[in-house]
């Protein structure tokens, strides 16, 4: 009987040890899982912005300016915005006066702001790694104060502090392009943020006109679409350069998509090496749309994303 009791006790001890070992292994797996999760969070914080591949992923065309992807443009575009300084509420405003062309034959080049000419971050949350990488790459930056729609506790207008990084070649690009084209700034940003920023980068007054968020329109497919008809009724000599292809929704054959810009991109040469040569080429065309259509096939891109082609979008 004693031997049987000893055997039973030994068996229970073995089972207990096995269970204990299994519990320990399970606990260890949980710890490892949490460590991996925390490491991913830390890496995201250090990166501060989406990876270069993620920034390119939402565009969806096979072209040097427009890499291919099957992901949703709207979701990825929203995720790629590093800083939204102002409220998303619309600001009531009168219709802006039409821009006056310097010459009837001059090309009109409409330029987006964020992630096309610059990228901006809230200064207080800007990761040190991003700033150090930008300095290492020689990317110029400046600090900016801009007003917000939000109010402080005491009722005063809230002021946001922003760090703005200039895309390499920005000032030379504006200077050279203004020699053969009329430049227009068209941003979906609100004026309280965008106006002081553009004042800093356009010290030589190269833009003949500036348009802000209230000048964009809402469609059944996307909001904040940039309708070029507010600038001209003749679309043969006007182009829009923008990192968000949905900005071209109403005039897809007038769009020039560019690679989004972030402060962690070393060796960026989009403005002087890609966009400027294309603008010079199309400035010689009587009608820019055939060449842009052959280059980017934007109407087909919209159809691919479930947005039908309109009759006025066909040459």
mmCIF file of C-alpha atoms in Angstrom:
data_model
loop_
_atom_site.group_PDB
_atom_site.id
_atom_site.type_symbol
_atom_site.label_atom_id
_atom_site.label_comp_id
_atom_site.label_asym_id
_atom_site.label_seq_id
_atom_site.Cartn_x
_atom_site.Cartn_y
_atom_site.Cartn_z
ATOM 1 C CA UNK A 1 0.000 0.000 0.000
ATOM 2 C CA UNK A 2 2.857 2.340 0.919
ATOM 3 C CA UNK A 3 4.520 1.603 -2.420
ATOM 4 C CA UNK A 4 1.279 2.397 -4.274
ATOM 5 C CA UNK A 5 0.893 5.668 -2.377
ATOM 6 C CA UNK A 6 4.475 6.603 -3.178
ATOM 7 C CA UNK A 7 3.903 5.837 -6.850
ATOM 8 C CA UNK A 8 0.736 7.944 -6.931
ATOM 9 C CA UNK A 9 2.513 10.821 -5.250
ATOM 10 C CA UNK A 10 5.366 10.599 -7.752
ATOM 11 C CA UNK A 11 2.886 10.571 -10.630
ATOM 12 C CA UNK A 12 1.092 13.669 -9.305
ATOM 13 C CA UNK A 13 4.434 15.416 -8.839
ATOM 14 C CA UNK A 14 5.376 14.642 -12.449
ATOM 15 C CA UNK A 15 2.034 15.947 -13.747
ATOM 16 C CA UNK A 16 2.394 19.040 -11.561
ATOM 17 C CA UNK A 17 5.889 19.665 -12.841
ATOM 18 C CA UNK A 18 4.711 19.265 -16.451
ATOM 19 C CA UNK A 19 1.831 21.660 -15.882
ATOM 20 C CA UNK A 20 4.186 24.107 -14.179
ATOM 21 C CA UNK A 21 6.595 23.917 -17.089
ATOM 22 C CA UNK A 22 3.743 24.473 -19.571
ATOM 23 C CA UNK A 23 2.511 27.463 -17.599
ATOM 24 C CA UNK A 24 6.028 28.886 -17.478
ATOM 25 C CA UNK A 25 6.424 28.450 -21.255
ATOM 26 C CA UNK A 26 3.067 30.094 -21.873
ATOM 27 C CA UNK A 27 3.972 32.980 -19.561
ATOM 28 C CA UNK A 28 7.301 33.387 -21.341
ATOM 29 C CA UNK A 29 5.525 33.527 -24.708
ATOM 30 C CA UNK A 30 3.260 36.279 -23.385
ATOM 31 C CA UNK A 31 6.291 38.232 -22.154
ATOM 32 C CA UNK A 32 8.066 37.823 -25.496
ATOM 33 C CA UNK A 33 4.913 38.916 -27.324
ATOM 34 C CA UNK A 34 4.653 42.067 -25.241
ATOM 35 C CA UNK A 35 8.329 42.809 -25.740
ATOM 36 C CA UNK A 36 7.894 42.534 -29.504
ATOM 37 C CA UNK A 37 4.834 44.792 -29.370
ATOM 38 C CA UNK A 38 6.638 47.425 -27.302
ATOM 39 C CA UNK A 39 9.626 47.267 -29.661
ATOM 40 C CA UNK A 40 7.334 47.961 -32.622
ATOM 41 C CA UNK A 41 5.812 50.936 -30.798
ATOM 42 C CA UNK A 42 9.272 52.324 -30.025
ATOM 43 C CA UNK A 43 10.354 51.896 -33.639
ATOM 44 C CA UNK A 44 7.238 53.702 -34.861
ATOM 45 C CA UNK A 45 7.942 56.582 -32.481
ATOM 46 C CA UNK A 46 11.548 56.797 -33.628
ATOM 47 C CA UNK A 47 10.538 56.749 -37.260
ATOM 48 C CA UNK A 48 7.930 59.427 -36.730
ATOM 49 C CA UNK A 49 6.631 59.071 -40.295
ATOM 50 C CA UNK A 50 5.613 56.144 -42.493
ATOM 51 C CA UNK A 51 8.365 54.348 -44.342
ATOM 52 C CA UNK A 52 9.381 55.395 -47.840
ATOM 53 C CA UNK A 53 7.630 52.331 -49.260
ATOM 54 C CA UNK A 54 4.427 53.171 -47.386
ATOM 55 C CA UNK A 55 4.506 56.740 -48.630
ATOM 56 C CA UNK A 56 4.730 55.482 -52.192
ATOM 57 C CA UNK A 57 2.248 52.668 -51.753
ATOM 58 C CA UNK A 58 -1.045 54.511 -52.103
ATOM 59 C CA UNK A 59 -0.581 56.054 -55.535
ATOM 60 C CA UNK A 60 -1.142 53.023 -57.760
ATOM 61 C CA UNK A 61 0.421 53.769 -61.156
ATOM 62 C CA UNK A 62 3.450 52.189 -62.784
ATOM 63 C CA UNK A 63 5.541 55.255 -63.515
ATOM 64 C CA UNK A 64 8.752 56.742 -62.021
ATOM 65 C CA UNK A 65 6.636 59.537 -60.528
ATOM 66 C CA UNK A 66 3.805 57.247 -59.523
ATOM 67 C CA UNK A 67 4.762 53.769 -58.185
ATOM 68 C CA UNK A 68 2.275 50.924 -58.174
ATOM 69 C CA UNK A 69 0.145 49.660 -55.288
ATOM 70 C CA UNK A 70 -3.245 48.090 -54.637
ATOM 71 C CA UNK A 71 -3.862 49.775 -51.274
ATOM 72 C CA UNK A 72 -6.561 52.387 -50.726
ATOM 73 C CA UNK A 73 -5.369 55.842 -51.708
ATOM 74 C CA UNK A 74 -7.579 57.627 -49.235
ATOM 75 C CA UNK A 75 -6.497 55.550 -46.232
ATOM 76 C CA UNK A 76 -2.811 55.660 -47.073
ATOM 77 C CA UNK A 77 -2.894 59.350 -47.905
ATOM 78 C CA UNK A 78 -4.445 60.111 -44.543
ATOM 79 C CA UNK A 79 -1.878 57.930 -42.781
ATOM 80 C CA UNK A 80 0.993 59.654 -44.571
ATOM 81 C CA UNK A 81 0.139 63.156 -43.279
ATOM 82 C CA UNK A 82 2.683 63.753 -40.511
ATOM 83 C CA UNK A 83 1.043 66.827 -39.018
ATOM 84 C CA UNK A 84 -2.413 68.339 -39.098
ATOM 85 C CA UNK A 85 -1.969 71.732 -37.424
ATOM 86 C CA UNK A 86 -5.517 73.062 -37.642
ATOM 87 C CA UNK A 87 -9.071 71.908 -37.096
ATOM 88 C CA UNK A 88 -10.766 70.098 -39.963
ATOM 89 C CA UNK A 89 -13.733 72.488 -39.764
ATOM 90 C CA UNK A 90 -14.314 74.552 -42.864
ATOM 91 C CA UNK A 91 -13.821 78.303 -42.606
ATOM 92 C CA UNK A 92 -16.589 80.334 -44.299
ATOM 93 C CA UNK A 93 -15.078 82.651 -46.843
ATOM 94 C CA UNK A 94 -15.981 84.549 -49.975
ATOM 95 C CA UNK A 95 -15.028 83.111 -53.320
ATOM 96 C CA UNK A 96 -11.418 84.146 -53.977
ATOM 97 C CA UNK A 97 -10.832 86.551 -56.854
ATOM 98 C CA UNK A 98 -9.595 84.925 -60.065
ATOM 99 C CA UNK A 99 -5.856 84.934 -60.636
ATOM 100 C CA UNK A 100 -4.660 87.238 -63.364
ATOM 101 C CA UNK A 101 -2.300 85.635 -65.837
ATOM 102 C CA UNK A 102 0.766 87.641 -66.757
ATOM 103 C CA UNK A 103 0.511 86.433 -70.345
ATOM 104 C CA UNK A 104 -2.319 84.620 -72.177
ATOM 105 C CA UNK A 105 0.209 82.188 -73.653
ATOM 106 C CA UNK A 106 1.962 81.338 -70.395
ATOM 107 C CA UNK A 107 1.529 77.938 -68.824
ATOM 108 C CA UNK A 108 -0.244 77.969 -65.436
ATOM 109 C CA UNK A 109 1.492 75.686 -62.938
ATOM 110 C CA UNK A 110 -0.602 75.016 -59.845
ATOM 111 C CA UNK A 111 1.437 73.645 -56.936
ATOM 112 C CA UNK A 112 0.305 71.731 -53.869
ATOM 113 C CA UNK A 113 2.035 72.555 -50.575
ATOM 114 C CA UNK A 114 2.289 69.749 -47.985
ATOM 115 C CA UNK A 115 4.343 66.720 -49.079
ATOM 116 C CA UNK A 116 4.888 68.360 -52.474
ATOM 117 C CA UNK A 117 6.958 71.467 -51.664
ATOM 118 C CA UNK A 118 7.436 70.986 -47.902
ATOM 119 C CA UNK A 119 6.574 68.703 -45.010
ATOM 120 C CA UNK A 120 5.647 69.999 -41.554
ATOM 121 C CA UNK A 121 5.579 68.556 -38.040
ATOM 122 C CA UNK A 122 4.309 69.838 -34.733
ATOM 123 C CA UNK A 123 7.538 70.958 -33.075
ATOM 124 C CA UNK A 124 6.763 69.539 -29.639
ATOM 125 C CA UNK A 125 6.223 66.030 -31.041
ATOM 126 C CA UNK A 126 8.959 66.022 -33.692
ATOM 127 C CA UNK A 127 11.221 62.995 -33.030
ATOM 128 C CA UNK A 128 14.892 63.879 -32.576
ATOM 129 C CA UNK A 129 15.815 61.153 -35.079
ATOM 130 C CA UNK A 130 13.867 62.841 -37.879
ATOM 131 C CA UNK A 131 15.504 66.194 -37.228
ATOM 132 C CA UNK A 132 18.996 64.649 -37.089
ATOM 133 C CA UNK A 133 18.399 62.691 -40.302
ATOM 134 C CA UNK A 134 17.184 65.816 -42.078
ATOM 135 C CA UNK A 135 20.296 67.703 -40.953
ATOM 136 C CA UNK A 136 22.473 64.812 -42.115
ATOM 137 C CA UNK A 137 20.800 64.912 -45.553
ATOM 138 C CA UNK A 138 21.194 68.684 -45.772
ATOM 139 C CA UNK A 139 17.446 69.374 -45.777
ATOM 140 C CA UNK A 140 16.690 72.971 -44.796
ATOM 141 C CA UNK A 141 14.113 73.665 -42.102
ATOM 142 C CA UNK A 142 12.615 76.575 -40.192
ATOM 143 C CA UNK A 143 10.326 77.125 -37.207
ATOM 144 C CA UNK A 144 6.881 78.601 -37.702
ATOM 145 C CA UNK A 145 4.027 79.928 -35.586
ATOM 146 C CA UNK A 146 0.538 79.573 -37.021
ATOM 147 C CA UNK A 147 -2.898 80.327 -35.674
ATOM 148 C CA UNK A 148 -5.487 77.648 -35.024
ATOM 149 C CA UNK A 149 -9.262 77.651 -34.996
ATOM 150 C CA UNK A 150 -9.070 76.305 -31.463
ATOM 151 C CA UNK A 151 -9.184 78.597 -28.435
ATOM 152 C CA UNK A 152 -7.110 78.562 -25.273
ATOM 153 C CA UNK A 153 -8.795 78.273 -21.871
ATOM 154 C CA UNK A 154 -8.686 82.056 -21.506
ATOM 155 C CA UNK A 155 -10.376 82.495 -24.886
ATOM 156 C CA UNK A 156 -7.291 83.590 -26.792
ATOM 157 C CA UNK A 157 -6.530 82.169 -30.237
ATOM 158 C CA UNK A 158 -4.384 79.053 -29.970
ATOM 159 C CA UNK A 159 -0.956 79.233 -31.606
ATOM 160 C CA UNK A 160 0.722 76.139 -33.014
ATOM 161 C CA UNK A 161 4.502 75.802 -33.266
ATOM 162 C CA UNK A 162 5.556 73.968 -36.384
ATOM 163 C CA UNK A 163 8.853 72.763 -37.845
ATOM 164 C CA UNK A 164 8.834 72.937 -41.640
ATOM 165 C CA UNK A 165 11.289 71.053 -43.883
ATOM 166 C CA UNK A 166 11.835 72.358 -47.419
ATOM 167 C CA UNK A 167 12.027 69.909 -50.292
ATOM 168 C CA UNK A 168 15.541 70.022 -51.816
ATOM 169 C CA UNK A 169 15.788 72.497 -54.684
ATOM 170 C CA UNK A 170 12.576 74.303 -53.681
ATOM 171 C CA UNK A 171 13.715 77.916 -54.205
ATOM 172 C CA UNK A 172 15.575 77.191 -57.430
ATOM 173 C CA UNK A 173 12.538 75.278 -58.691
ATOM 174 C CA UNK A 174 10.221 78.216 -58.014
ATOM 175 C CA UNK A 175 12.650 80.638 -59.642
ATOM 176 C CA UNK A 176 13.196 78.586 -62.805
ATOM 177 C CA UNK A 177 9.553 77.609 -63.222
ATOM 178 C CA UNK A 178 8.361 81.206 -62.812
ATOM 179 C CA UNK A 179 10.495 82.162 -65.830
ATOM 180 C CA UNK A 180 8.185 80.293 -68.234
ATOM 181 C CA UNK A 181 4.973 79.789 -66.216
ATOM 182 C CA UNK A 182 2.572 81.561 -63.868
ATOM 183 C CA UNK A 183 2.712 79.897 -60.445
ATOM 184 C CA UNK A 184 -0.352 79.326 -58.264
ATOM 185 C CA UNK A 185 -0.301 77.847 -54.755
ATOM 186 C CA UNK A 186 -3.303 75.573 -54.115
ATOM 187 C CA UNK A 187 -3.443 73.761 -50.782
ATOM 188 C CA UNK A 188 -6.105 71.903 -48.820
ATOM 189 C CA UNK A 189 -4.569 73.422 -45.684
ATOM 190 C CA UNK A 190 -6.299 76.250 -43.884
ATOM 191 C CA UNK A 191 -5.034 79.789 -44.343
ATOM 192 C CA UNK A 192 -3.976 80.253 -40.707
ATOM 193 C CA UNK A 193 -1.404 77.503 -41.217
ATOM 194 C CA UNK A 194 -0.536 77.811 -44.901
ATOM 195 C CA UNK A 195 -0.256 81.588 -45.330
ATOM 196 C CA UNK A 196 2.670 82.207 -42.919
ATOM 197 C CA UNK A 197 4.370 79.099 -44.288
ATOM 198 C CA UNK A 198 4.127 80.272 -47.901
ATOM 199 C CA UNK A 199 5.281 83.752 -46.842
ATOM 200 C CA UNK A 200 8.509 82.086 -45.676
ATOM 201 C CA UNK A 201 9.175 80.008 -48.805
ATOM 202 C CA UNK A 202 7.965 82.608 -51.335
ATOM 203 C CA UNK A 203 10.031 85.589 -50.280
ATOM 204 C CA UNK A 204 10.426 86.664 -53.918
ATOM 205 C CA UNK A 205 6.657 86.569 -54.565
ATOM 206 C CA UNK A 206 6.708 83.983 -57.329
ATOM 207 C CA UNK A 207 3.103 82.910 -56.745
ATOM 208 C CA UNK A 208 0.609 85.129 -58.558
ATOM 209 C CA UNK A 209 -2.230 83.629 -56.525
ATOM 210 C CA UNK A 210 -2.789 81.491 -53.401
ATOM 211 C CA UNK A 211 -5.783 79.242 -52.814
ATOM 212 C CA UNK A 212 -6.571 77.526 -49.506
ATOM 213 C CA UNK A 213 -8.984 74.843 -48.269
ATOM 214 C CA UNK A 214 -12.204 76.828 -48.812
ATOM 215 C CA UNK A 215 -11.368 76.882 -52.540
ATOM 216 C CA UNK A 216 -11.466 73.075 -52.740
ATOM 217 C CA UNK A 217 -14.708 71.236 -53.508
ATOM 218 C CA UNK A 218 -16.425 68.112 -52.201
ATOM 219 C CA UNK A 219 -17.498 65.390 -54.644
ATOM 220 C CA UNK A 220 -19.373 62.148 -54.135
ATOM 221 C CA UNK A 221 -16.012 60.352 -54.143
ATOM 222 C CA UNK A 222 -13.626 62.635 -52.252
ATOM 223 C CA UNK A 223 -13.535 65.889 -50.309
ATOM 224 C CA UNK A 224 -11.036 68.741 -50.791
ATOM 225 C CA UNK A 225 -10.708 68.155 -54.546
ATOM 226 C CA UNK A 226 -8.879 70.919 -56.400
ATOM 227 C CA UNK A 227 -11.102 72.170 -59.204
ATOM 228 C CA UNK A 228 -8.990 74.081 -61.712
ATOM 229 C CA UNK A 229 -12.084 75.751 -63.170
ATOM 230 C CA UNK A 230 -11.782 78.363 -60.405
ATOM 231 C CA UNK A 231 -8.633 79.525 -62.205
ATOM 232 C CA UNK A 232 -9.488 79.139 -65.882
ATOM 233 C CA UNK A 233 -12.059 77.716 -68.253
ATOM 234 C CA UNK A 234 -9.369 76.748 -70.748
ATOM 235 C CA UNK A 235 -7.623 73.598 -69.555
ATOM 236 C CA UNK A 236 -5.172 73.386 -72.438
ATOM 237 C CA UNK A 237 -2.465 75.387 -70.639
ATOM 238 C CA UNK A 238 -2.806 74.523 -66.960
ATOM 239 C CA UNK A 239 -1.342 71.725 -64.806
ATOM 240 C CA UNK A 240 -1.595 70.715 -61.156
ATOM 241 C CA UNK A 241 1.429 69.202 -59.373
ATOM 242 C CA UNK A 242 0.304 67.250 -56.304
ATOM 243 C CA UNK A 243 1.356 64.205 -54.290
ATOM 244 C CA UNK A 244 -2.303 63.179 -53.853
ATOM 245 C CA UNK A 245 -3.742 61.910 -57.174
ATOM 246 C CA UNK A 246 -7.321 62.402 -55.949
ATOM 247 C CA UNK A 247 -6.687 66.137 -56.186
ATOM 248 C CA UNK A 248 -6.941 65.680 -59.988
ATOM 249 C CA UNK A 249 -10.376 64.048 -59.871
ATOM 250 C CA UNK A 250 -12.204 66.757 -61.815
ATOM 251 C CA UNK A 251 -9.429 67.373 -64.386
ATOM 252 C CA UNK A 252 -7.431 64.112 -64.471
ATOM 253 C CA UNK A 253 -5.593 64.950 -67.693
ATOM 254 C CA UNK A 254 -4.113 68.093 -66.150
ATOM 255 C CA UNK A 255 -2.481 66.360 -63.188
ATOM 256 C CA UNK A 256 1.209 65.742 -62.577
ATOM 257 C CA UNK A 257 1.570 63.332 -59.624
ATOM 258 C CA UNK A 258 4.760 63.556 -57.614
ATOM 259 C CA UNK A 259 6.365 61.338 -55.006
ATOM 260 C CA UNK A 260 5.390 62.472 -51.474
ATOM 261 C CA UNK A 261 8.148 64.264 -49.575
ATOM 262 C CA UNK A 262 9.191 63.631 -45.978
ATOM 263 C CA UNK A 263 12.134 64.870 -43.920
ATOM 264 C CA UNK A 264 13.700 61.396 -43.823
ATOM 265 C CA UNK A 265 14.246 61.237 -47.596
ATOM 266 C CA UNK A 266 17.877 61.661 -48.495
ATOM 267 C CA UNK A 267 18.834 62.514 -52.058
ATOM 268 C CA UNK A 268 15.359 63.698 -53.075
ATOM 269 C CA UNK A 269 15.543 65.233 -56.553
ATOM 270 C CA UNK A 270 11.896 65.378 -57.578
ATOM 271 C CA UNK A 271 11.597 69.127 -58.100
ATOM 272 C CA UNK A 272 14.703 69.833 -60.161
ATOM 273 C CA UNK A 273 15.379 66.390 -61.608
ATOM 274 C CA UNK A 274 11.865 65.218 -62.524
ATOM 275 C CA UNK A 275 9.128 67.843 -62.267
ATOM 276 C CA UNK A 276 11.022 70.820 -63.730
ATOM 277 C CA UNK A 277 12.136 69.021 -66.942
ATOM 278 C CA UNK A 278 8.581 67.781 -67.510
ATOM 279 C CA UNK A 279 7.146 71.272 -67.003
ATOM 280 C CA UNK A 280 9.634 72.710 -69.486
ATOM 281 C CA UNK A 281 8.617 70.072 -72.013
ATOM 282 C CA UNK A 282 4.867 70.587 -71.686
ATOM 283 C CA UNK A 283 5.240 74.384 -71.673
ATOM 284 C CA UNK A 284 6.067 74.033 -75.379
ATOM 285 C CA UNK A 285 2.803 72.203 -76.083
ATOM 286 C CA UNK A 286 -0.241 74.046 -77.382
ATOM 287 C CA UNK A 287 -2.362 71.667 -75.303
ATOM 288 C CA UNK A 288 -0.736 69.932 -72.316
ATOM 289 C CA UNK A 289 -3.384 67.233 -71.941
ATOM 290 C CA UNK A 290 -2.385 64.770 -74.687
ATOM 291 C CA UNK A 291 1.189 64.552 -73.384
ATOM 292 C CA UNK A 292 0.098 64.244 -69.756
ATOM 293 C CA UNK A 293 -2.451 61.605 -70.709
ATOM 294 C CA UNK A 294 0.195 59.542 -72.490
ATOM 295 C CA UNK A 295 2.563 59.959 -69.541
ATOM 296 C CA UNK A 296 0.274 59.165 -66.602
ATOM 297 C CA UNK A 297 -3.035 57.721 -67.908
ATOM 298 C CA UNK A 298 -4.838 59.337 -64.997
ATOM 299 C CA UNK A 299 -8.397 58.792 -66.353
ATOM 300 C CA UNK A 300 -7.754 55.033 -66.441
ATOM 301 C CA UNK A 301 -6.295 55.227 -62.927
ATOM 302 C CA UNK A 302 -9.534 56.749 -61.633
ATOM 303 C CA UNK A 303 -11.598 54.125 -63.427
ATOM 304 C CA UNK A 304 -9.439 51.456 -61.816
ATOM 305 C CA UNK A 305 -10.358 52.952 -58.424
ATOM 306 C CA UNK A 306 -14.086 52.858 -59.178
ATOM 307 C CA UNK A 307 -14.495 56.466 -60.302
ATOM 308 C CA UNK A 308 -16.121 56.638 -63.765
ATOM 309 C CA UNK A 309 -14.802 58.908 -66.470
ATOM 310 C CA UNK A 310 -16.924 61.987 -67.158
ATOM 311 C CA UNK A 311 -17.687 63.137 -70.733
ATOM 312 C CA UNK A 312 -15.760 66.384 -70.249
ATOM 313 C CA UNK A 313 -12.687 64.384 -69.229
ATOM 314 C CA UNK A 314 -12.278 62.880 -72.695
ATOM 315 C CA UNK A 315 -10.283 64.694 -75.350
#
